Short mmCIF file of C-alpha atoms in Angstrom, two decimals:
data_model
loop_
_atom_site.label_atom_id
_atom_site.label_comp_id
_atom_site.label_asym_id
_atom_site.label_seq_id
_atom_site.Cartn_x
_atom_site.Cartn_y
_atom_site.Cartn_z
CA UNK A 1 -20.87 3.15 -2.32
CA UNK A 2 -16.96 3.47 -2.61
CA UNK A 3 -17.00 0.60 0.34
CA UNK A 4 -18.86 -3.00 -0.65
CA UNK A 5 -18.64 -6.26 1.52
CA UNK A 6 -16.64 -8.84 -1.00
CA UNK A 7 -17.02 -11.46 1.66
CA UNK A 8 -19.19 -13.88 -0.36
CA UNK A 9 -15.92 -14.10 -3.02
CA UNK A 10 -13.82 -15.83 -0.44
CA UNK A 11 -16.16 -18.16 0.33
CA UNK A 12 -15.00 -20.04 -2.31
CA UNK A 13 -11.10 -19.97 -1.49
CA UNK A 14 -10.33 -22.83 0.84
CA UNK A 15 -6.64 -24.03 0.00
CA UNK A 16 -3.35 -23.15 -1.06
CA UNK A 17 -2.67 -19.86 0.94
CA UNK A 18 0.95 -17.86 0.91
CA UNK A 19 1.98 -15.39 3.42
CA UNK A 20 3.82 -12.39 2.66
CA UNK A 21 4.82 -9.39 5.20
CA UNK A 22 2.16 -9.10 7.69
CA UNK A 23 -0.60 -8.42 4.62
CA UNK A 24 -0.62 -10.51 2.04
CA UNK A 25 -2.24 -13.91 0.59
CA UNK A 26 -2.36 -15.52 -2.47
CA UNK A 27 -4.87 -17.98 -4.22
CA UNK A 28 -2.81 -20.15 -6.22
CA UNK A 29 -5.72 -22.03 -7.62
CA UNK A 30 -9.85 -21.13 -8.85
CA UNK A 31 -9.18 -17.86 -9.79
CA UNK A 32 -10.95 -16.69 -12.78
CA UNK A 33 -8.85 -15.36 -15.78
CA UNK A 34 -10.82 -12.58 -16.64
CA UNK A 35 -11.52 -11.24 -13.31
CA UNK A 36 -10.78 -7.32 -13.30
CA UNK A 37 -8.56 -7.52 -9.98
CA UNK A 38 -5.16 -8.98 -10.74
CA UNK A 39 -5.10 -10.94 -7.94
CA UNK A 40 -7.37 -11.43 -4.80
CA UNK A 41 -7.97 -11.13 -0.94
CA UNK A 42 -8.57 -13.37 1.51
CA UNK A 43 -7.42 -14.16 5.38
CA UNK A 44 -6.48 -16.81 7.13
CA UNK A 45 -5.20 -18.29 10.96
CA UNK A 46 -1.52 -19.23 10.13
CA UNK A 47 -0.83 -21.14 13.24
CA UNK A 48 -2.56 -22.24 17.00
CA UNK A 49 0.32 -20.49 18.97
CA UNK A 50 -0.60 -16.97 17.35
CA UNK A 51 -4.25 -17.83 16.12
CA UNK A 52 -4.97 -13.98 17.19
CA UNK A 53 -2.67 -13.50 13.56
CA UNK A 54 -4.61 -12.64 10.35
CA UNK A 55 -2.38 -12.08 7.21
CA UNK A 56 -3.78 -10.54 3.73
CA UNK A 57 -2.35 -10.88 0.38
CA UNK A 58 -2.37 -9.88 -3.40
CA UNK A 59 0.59 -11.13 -5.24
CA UNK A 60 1.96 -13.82 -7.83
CA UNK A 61 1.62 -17.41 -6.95
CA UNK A 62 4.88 -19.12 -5.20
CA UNK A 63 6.32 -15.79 -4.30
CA UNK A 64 5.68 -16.62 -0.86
CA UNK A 65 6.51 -19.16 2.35
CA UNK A 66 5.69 -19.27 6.10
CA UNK A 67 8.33 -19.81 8.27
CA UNK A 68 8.73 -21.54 11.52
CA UNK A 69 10.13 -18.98 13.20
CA UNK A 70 7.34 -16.28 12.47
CA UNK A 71 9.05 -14.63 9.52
CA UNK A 72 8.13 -13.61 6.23
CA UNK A 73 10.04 -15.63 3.18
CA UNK A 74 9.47 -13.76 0.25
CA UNK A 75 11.10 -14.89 -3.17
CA UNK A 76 14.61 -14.05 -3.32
CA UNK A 77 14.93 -10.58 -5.86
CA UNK A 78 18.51 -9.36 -6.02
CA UNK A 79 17.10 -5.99 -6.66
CA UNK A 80 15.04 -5.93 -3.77
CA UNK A 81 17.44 -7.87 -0.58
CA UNK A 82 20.19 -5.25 -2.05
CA UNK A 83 17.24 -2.15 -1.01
CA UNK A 84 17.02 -4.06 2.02
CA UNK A 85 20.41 -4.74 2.39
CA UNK A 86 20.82 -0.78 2.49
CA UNK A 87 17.77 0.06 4.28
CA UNK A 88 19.09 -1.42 7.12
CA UNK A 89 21.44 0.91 7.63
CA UNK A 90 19.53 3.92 6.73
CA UNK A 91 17.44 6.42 8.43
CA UNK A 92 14.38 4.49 7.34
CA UNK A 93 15.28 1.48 9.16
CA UNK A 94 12.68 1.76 11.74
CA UNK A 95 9.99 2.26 8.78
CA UNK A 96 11.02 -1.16 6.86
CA UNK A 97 10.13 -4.95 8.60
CA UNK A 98 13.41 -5.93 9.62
CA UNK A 99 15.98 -7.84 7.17
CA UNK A 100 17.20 -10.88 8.04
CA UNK A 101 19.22 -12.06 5.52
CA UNK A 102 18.49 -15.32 2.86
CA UNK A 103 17.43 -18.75 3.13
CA UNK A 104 17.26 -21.43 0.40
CA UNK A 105 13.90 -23.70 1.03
CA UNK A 106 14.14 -26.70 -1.62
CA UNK A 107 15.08 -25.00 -5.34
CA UNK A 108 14.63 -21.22 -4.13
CA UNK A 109 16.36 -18.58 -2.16
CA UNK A 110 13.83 -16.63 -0.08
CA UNK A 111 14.67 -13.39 1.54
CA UNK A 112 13.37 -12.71 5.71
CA UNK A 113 11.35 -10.98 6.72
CA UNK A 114 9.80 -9.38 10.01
CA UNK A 115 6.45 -10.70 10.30
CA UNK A 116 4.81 -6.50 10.75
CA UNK A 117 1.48 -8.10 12.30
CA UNK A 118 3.12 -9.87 15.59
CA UNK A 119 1.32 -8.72 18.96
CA UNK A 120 -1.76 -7.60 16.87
CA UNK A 121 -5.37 -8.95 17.73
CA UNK A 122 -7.06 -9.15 14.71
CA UNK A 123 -5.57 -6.49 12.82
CA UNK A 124 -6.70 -3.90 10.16
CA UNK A 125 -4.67 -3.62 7.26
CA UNK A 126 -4.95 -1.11 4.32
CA UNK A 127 -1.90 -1.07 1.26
CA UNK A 128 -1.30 2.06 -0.42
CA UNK A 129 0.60 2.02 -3.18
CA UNK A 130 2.67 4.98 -3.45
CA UNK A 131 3.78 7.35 -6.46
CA UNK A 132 2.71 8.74 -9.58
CA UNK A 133 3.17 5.62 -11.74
CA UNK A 134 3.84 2.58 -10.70
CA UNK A 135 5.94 1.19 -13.91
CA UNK A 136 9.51 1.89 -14.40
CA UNK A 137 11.01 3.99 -17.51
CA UNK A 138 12.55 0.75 -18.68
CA UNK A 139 9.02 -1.11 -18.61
CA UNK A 140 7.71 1.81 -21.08
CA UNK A 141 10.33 1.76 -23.26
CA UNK A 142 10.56 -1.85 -23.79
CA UNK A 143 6.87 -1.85 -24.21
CA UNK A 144 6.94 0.75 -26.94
CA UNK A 145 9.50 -1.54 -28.57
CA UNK A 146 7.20 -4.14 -28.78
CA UNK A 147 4.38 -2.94 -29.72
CA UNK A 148 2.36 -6.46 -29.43
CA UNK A 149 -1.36 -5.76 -28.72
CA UNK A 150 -2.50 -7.52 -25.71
CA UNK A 151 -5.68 -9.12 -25.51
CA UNK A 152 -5.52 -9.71 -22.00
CA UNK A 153 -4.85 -5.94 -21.29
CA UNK A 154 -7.91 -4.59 -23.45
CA UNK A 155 -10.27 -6.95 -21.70
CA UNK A 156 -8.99 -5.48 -18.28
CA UNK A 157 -9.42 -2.09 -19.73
CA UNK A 158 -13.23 -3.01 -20.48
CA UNK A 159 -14.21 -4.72 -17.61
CA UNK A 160 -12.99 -1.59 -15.69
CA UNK A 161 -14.19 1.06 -18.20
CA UNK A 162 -16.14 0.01 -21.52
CA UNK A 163 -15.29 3.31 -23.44
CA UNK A 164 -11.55 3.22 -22.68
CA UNK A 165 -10.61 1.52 -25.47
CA UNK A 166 -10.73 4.00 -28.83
CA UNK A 167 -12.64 2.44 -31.67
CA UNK A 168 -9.55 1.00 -33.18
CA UNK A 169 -8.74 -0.94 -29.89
CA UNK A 170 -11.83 -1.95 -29.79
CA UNK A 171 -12.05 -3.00 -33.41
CA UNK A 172 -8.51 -5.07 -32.86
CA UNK A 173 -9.25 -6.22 -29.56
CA UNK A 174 -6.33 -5.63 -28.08
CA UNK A 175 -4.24 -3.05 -26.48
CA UNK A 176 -0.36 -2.13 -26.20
CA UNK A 177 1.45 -3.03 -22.51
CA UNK A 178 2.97 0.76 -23.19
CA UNK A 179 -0.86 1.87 -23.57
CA UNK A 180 -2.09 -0.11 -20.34
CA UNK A 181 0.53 0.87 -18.45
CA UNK A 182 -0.28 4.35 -18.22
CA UNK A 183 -4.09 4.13 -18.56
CA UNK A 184 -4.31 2.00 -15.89
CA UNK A 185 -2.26 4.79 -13.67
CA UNK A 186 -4.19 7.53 -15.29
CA UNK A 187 -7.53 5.58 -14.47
CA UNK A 188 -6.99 5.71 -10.31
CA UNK A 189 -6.16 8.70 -8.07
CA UNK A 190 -2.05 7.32 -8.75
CA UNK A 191 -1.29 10.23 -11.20
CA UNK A 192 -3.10 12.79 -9.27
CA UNK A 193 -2.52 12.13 -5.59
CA UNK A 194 0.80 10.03 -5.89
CA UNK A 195 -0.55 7.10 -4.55
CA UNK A 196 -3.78 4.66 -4.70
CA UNK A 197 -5.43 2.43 -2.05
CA UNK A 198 -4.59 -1.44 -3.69
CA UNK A 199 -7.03 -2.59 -0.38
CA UNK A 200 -8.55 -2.40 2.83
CA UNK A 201 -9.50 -5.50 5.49
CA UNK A 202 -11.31 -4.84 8.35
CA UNK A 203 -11.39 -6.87 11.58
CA UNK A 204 -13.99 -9.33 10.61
CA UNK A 205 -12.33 -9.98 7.48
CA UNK A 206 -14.51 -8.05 4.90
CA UNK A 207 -12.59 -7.00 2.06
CA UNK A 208 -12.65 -3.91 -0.33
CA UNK A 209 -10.40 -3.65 -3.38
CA UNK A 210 -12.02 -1.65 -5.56
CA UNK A 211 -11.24 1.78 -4.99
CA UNK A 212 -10.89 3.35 -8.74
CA UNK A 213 -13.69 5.55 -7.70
CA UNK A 214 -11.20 7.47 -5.33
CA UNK A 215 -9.99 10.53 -6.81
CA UNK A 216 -10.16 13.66 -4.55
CA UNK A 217 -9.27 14.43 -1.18
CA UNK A 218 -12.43 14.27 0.44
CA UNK A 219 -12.89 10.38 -1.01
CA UNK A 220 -9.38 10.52 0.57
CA UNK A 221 -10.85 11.15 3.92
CA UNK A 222 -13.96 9.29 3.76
CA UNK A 223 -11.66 6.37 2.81
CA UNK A 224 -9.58 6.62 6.04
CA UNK A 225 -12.37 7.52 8.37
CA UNK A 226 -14.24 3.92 6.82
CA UNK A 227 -10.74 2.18 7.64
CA UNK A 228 -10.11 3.29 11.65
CA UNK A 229 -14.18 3.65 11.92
CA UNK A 230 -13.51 7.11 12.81
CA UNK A 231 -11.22 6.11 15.76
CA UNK A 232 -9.80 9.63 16.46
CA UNK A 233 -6.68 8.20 18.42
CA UNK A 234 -6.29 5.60 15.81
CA UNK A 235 -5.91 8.19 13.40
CA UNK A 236 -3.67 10.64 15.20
CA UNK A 237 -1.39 7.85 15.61
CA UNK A 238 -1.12 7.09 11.75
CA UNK A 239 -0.70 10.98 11.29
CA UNK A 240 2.39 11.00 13.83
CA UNK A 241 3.87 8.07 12.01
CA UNK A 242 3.34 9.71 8.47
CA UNK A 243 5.00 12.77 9.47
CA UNK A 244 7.93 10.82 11.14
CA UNK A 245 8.71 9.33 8.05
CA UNK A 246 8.79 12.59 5.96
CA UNK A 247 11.17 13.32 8.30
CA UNK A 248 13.25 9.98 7.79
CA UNK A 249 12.95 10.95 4.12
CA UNK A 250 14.61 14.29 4.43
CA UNK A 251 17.61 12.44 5.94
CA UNK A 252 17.85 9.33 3.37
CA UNK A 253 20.33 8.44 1.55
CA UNK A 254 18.84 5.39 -0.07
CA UNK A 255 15.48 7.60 -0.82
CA UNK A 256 17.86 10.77 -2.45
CA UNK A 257 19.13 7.94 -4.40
CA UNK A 258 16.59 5.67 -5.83
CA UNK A 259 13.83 5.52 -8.19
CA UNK A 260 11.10 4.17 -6.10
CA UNK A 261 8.56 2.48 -7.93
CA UNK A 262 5.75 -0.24 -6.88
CA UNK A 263 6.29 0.31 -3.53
CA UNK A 264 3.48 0.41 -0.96
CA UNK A 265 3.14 2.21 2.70
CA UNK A 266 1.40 -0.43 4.46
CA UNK A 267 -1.09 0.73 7.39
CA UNK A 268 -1.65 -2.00 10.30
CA UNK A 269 -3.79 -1.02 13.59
CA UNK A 270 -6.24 -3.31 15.81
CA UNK A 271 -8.58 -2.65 18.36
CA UNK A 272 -6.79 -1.63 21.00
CA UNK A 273 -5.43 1.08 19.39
CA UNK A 274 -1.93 -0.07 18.40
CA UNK A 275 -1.48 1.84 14.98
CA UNK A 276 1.79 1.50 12.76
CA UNK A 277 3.12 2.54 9.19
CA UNK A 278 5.22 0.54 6.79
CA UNK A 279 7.26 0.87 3.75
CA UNK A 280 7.09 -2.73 1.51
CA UNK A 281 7.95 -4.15 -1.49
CA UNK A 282 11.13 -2.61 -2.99
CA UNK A 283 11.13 -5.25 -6.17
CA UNK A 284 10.97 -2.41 -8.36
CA UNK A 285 13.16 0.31 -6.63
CA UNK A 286 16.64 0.34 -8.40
CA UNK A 287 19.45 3.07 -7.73
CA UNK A 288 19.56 6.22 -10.39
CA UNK A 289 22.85 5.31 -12.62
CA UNK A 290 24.43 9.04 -11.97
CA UNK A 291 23.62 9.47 -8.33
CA UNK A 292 22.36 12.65 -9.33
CA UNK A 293 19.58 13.05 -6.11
CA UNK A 294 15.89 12.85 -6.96
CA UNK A 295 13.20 15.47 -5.62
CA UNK A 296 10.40 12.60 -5.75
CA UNK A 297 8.12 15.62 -4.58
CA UNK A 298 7.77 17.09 -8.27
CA UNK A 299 5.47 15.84 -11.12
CA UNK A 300 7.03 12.73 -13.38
CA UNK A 301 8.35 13.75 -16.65
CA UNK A 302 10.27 10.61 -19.26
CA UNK A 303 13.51 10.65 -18.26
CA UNK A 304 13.36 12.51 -15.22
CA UNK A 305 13.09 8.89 -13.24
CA UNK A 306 11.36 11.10 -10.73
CA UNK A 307 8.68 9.07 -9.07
CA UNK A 308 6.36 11.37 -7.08
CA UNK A 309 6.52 9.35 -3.78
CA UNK A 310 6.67 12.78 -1.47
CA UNK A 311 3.54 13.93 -3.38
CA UNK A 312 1.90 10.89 -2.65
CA UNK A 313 2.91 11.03 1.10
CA UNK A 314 1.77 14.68 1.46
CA UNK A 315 -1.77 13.70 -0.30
CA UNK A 316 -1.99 11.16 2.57
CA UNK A 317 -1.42 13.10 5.30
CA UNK A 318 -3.19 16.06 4.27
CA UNK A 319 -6.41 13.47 4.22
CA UNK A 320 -5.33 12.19 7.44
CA UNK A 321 -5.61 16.00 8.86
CA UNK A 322 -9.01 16.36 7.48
CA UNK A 323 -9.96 12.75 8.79
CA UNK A 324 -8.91 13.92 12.27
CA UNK A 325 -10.92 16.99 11.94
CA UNK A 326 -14.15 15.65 11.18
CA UNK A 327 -13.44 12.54 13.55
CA UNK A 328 -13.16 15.45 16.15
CA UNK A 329 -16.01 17.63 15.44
CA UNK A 330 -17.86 14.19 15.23
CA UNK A 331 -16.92 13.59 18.90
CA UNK A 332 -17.22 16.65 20.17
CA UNK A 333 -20.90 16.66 18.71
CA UNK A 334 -21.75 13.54 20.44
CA UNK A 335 -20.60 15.06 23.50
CA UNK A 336 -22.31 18.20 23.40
CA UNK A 337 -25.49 15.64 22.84
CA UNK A 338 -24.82 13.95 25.67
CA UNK A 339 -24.45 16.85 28.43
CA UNK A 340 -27.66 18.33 26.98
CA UNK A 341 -29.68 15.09 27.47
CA UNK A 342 -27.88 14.79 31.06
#
């Protein structure tokens, strides 16, 4: 089964909880070390005046703040309030929570956010994180500089995949970042669809983050039909949104522009049907240094900086279209059913 219940694991979580845009929630503390996902899941009510409010997270610890007014305060990156900064004034604006400019809390600068799950009843979240890697040039070529084997790395590798390793990484125990990097890429649907699902919560807050297994279209669709619970109107809606935003695309500035890297589209809907689309996390999306406009629709090649976002995107809503095909011929079935037993 690509889709398990990881309830049980939260049981365990009771304190120290972050909020980041609308999804996210760290554990800052009883998190084993050797654990195979980087970081972990888990909900939580954020406040009595919108207890209807649930807010999902994997991230670092610290990187994130509630705020009094019902924003998001994410630790301040230079790299990523200067995407923002742009975005705002960008075709993609309507795709990207809302800027609001910096705040220092204590010792650090936070940027603001627009909290994307306001006016949502118990909302459904899935992160997708787009592209055909999701490490920058730089990170490869400073990893290939030093070469330092990483224990840490090669027992991530084997708790994923015993026989990943070769026989001398097994013998030494240890694995280069350069090597991880692109195995772990190479080891999810990333390299071959342009994008992987990093998780899924459903309304009563059972969590799936393994979803390695997902590597063709059809797991594609099975994926999406599991997230809306075949909700044909639910889905349309996320198709409509998907294609609005290749069209925002065409007409960006910012996207000709930038290397986008580690960036997710962030899907939000709840049981009354509301359905939305988002564009996070730009900590890793820097400008090219020519200006010289990138295709992001064409397969990544070293040095190219191209980083296969538009392949992802069609991959997503070409599943979509099949979703809404079965979820119709589903439906229609049922119908049919129906009239004949009337």
């Amino acid at each position: 089964m690509l889709f398990k219940n990881y309830t049980a694991y939260w049981d365990r979580f009771h304190t120290h909880f972050v909020w980041h845009v609308g999804i996210k929630i760290i554990c800052t503390s009883l998190v084993p070390q050797s654990r195979t996902w980087k970081t972990y899941l888990t909900m939580m009510h954020w406040s009595m005046r919108r207890q209807s409010s649930w807010v999902q997270l994997a991230g670092h610890q610290g990187t994130f703040q509630l705020s009094e007014g019902g924003e998001v305060l994410k630790l301040y990156s230079e790299v990523e309030a200067k995407c923002l900064d742009c975005l705002m004034r960008d075709p993609l604006r309507p795709f990207v929570p809302q800027y609001h400019g910096l705040v220092t809390k204590g010792d650090h600068g936070y940027i603001r956010l627009e909290d994307l799950l306001s006016g949502l009843r118990k909302p459904v979240i899935m992160d997708c994180k787009m592209g055909v890697r999701t490490y920058q040039e730089g990170e490869l070529i400073k990893a290939r500089t030093k070469a330092t084997l990483r224990s840490d790395m090669y027992q991530k590798m084997v708790e994923i995949d015993p026989s990943a390793p070769s026989a001398e990484e097994h013998e030494q125990r240890g694995v280069t970042k350069c090597r991880y990097l692109q195995w772990r890429d190479t080891n999810s649907s990333t390299s071959t669809l342009g994008f992987r699902i990093e998780g899924v919560m459903m309304e009563d807050g059972s969590v799936q983050r393994d979803f390695r297994k997902i590597r063709t279209f059809a797991q594609v669709t099975e994926a999406f039909l599991f997230f809306t619970r075949r909700q044909l109107e639910i889905l349309k809606a996320y198709h409509s949104r998907l294609l609005a935003l290749s069209d925002a695309l065409k007409n960006s500035i910012f996207f000709r522009t930038h290397e986008v890297i580690g960036s997710s589209l962030l899907f939000v809907h709840d049981h009354s049907s509301k359905a939305s689309v988002w564009m996070i996390d730009f900590a890793k999306t820097t400008p090219v240094p020519d200006a010289s406009p990138l295709r992001h629709n064409i397969p990544w090649a070293e040095g190219s900086r191209e980083d296969g976002y538009l392949i992802g995107l069609t991959s997503l809503i070409t599943s979509l279209s099949q979703a809404i095909s079965v979820a119709s011929w589903q439906l229609e079935g049922s119908c049919g059913e129906e009239k004949i037993v009337a």
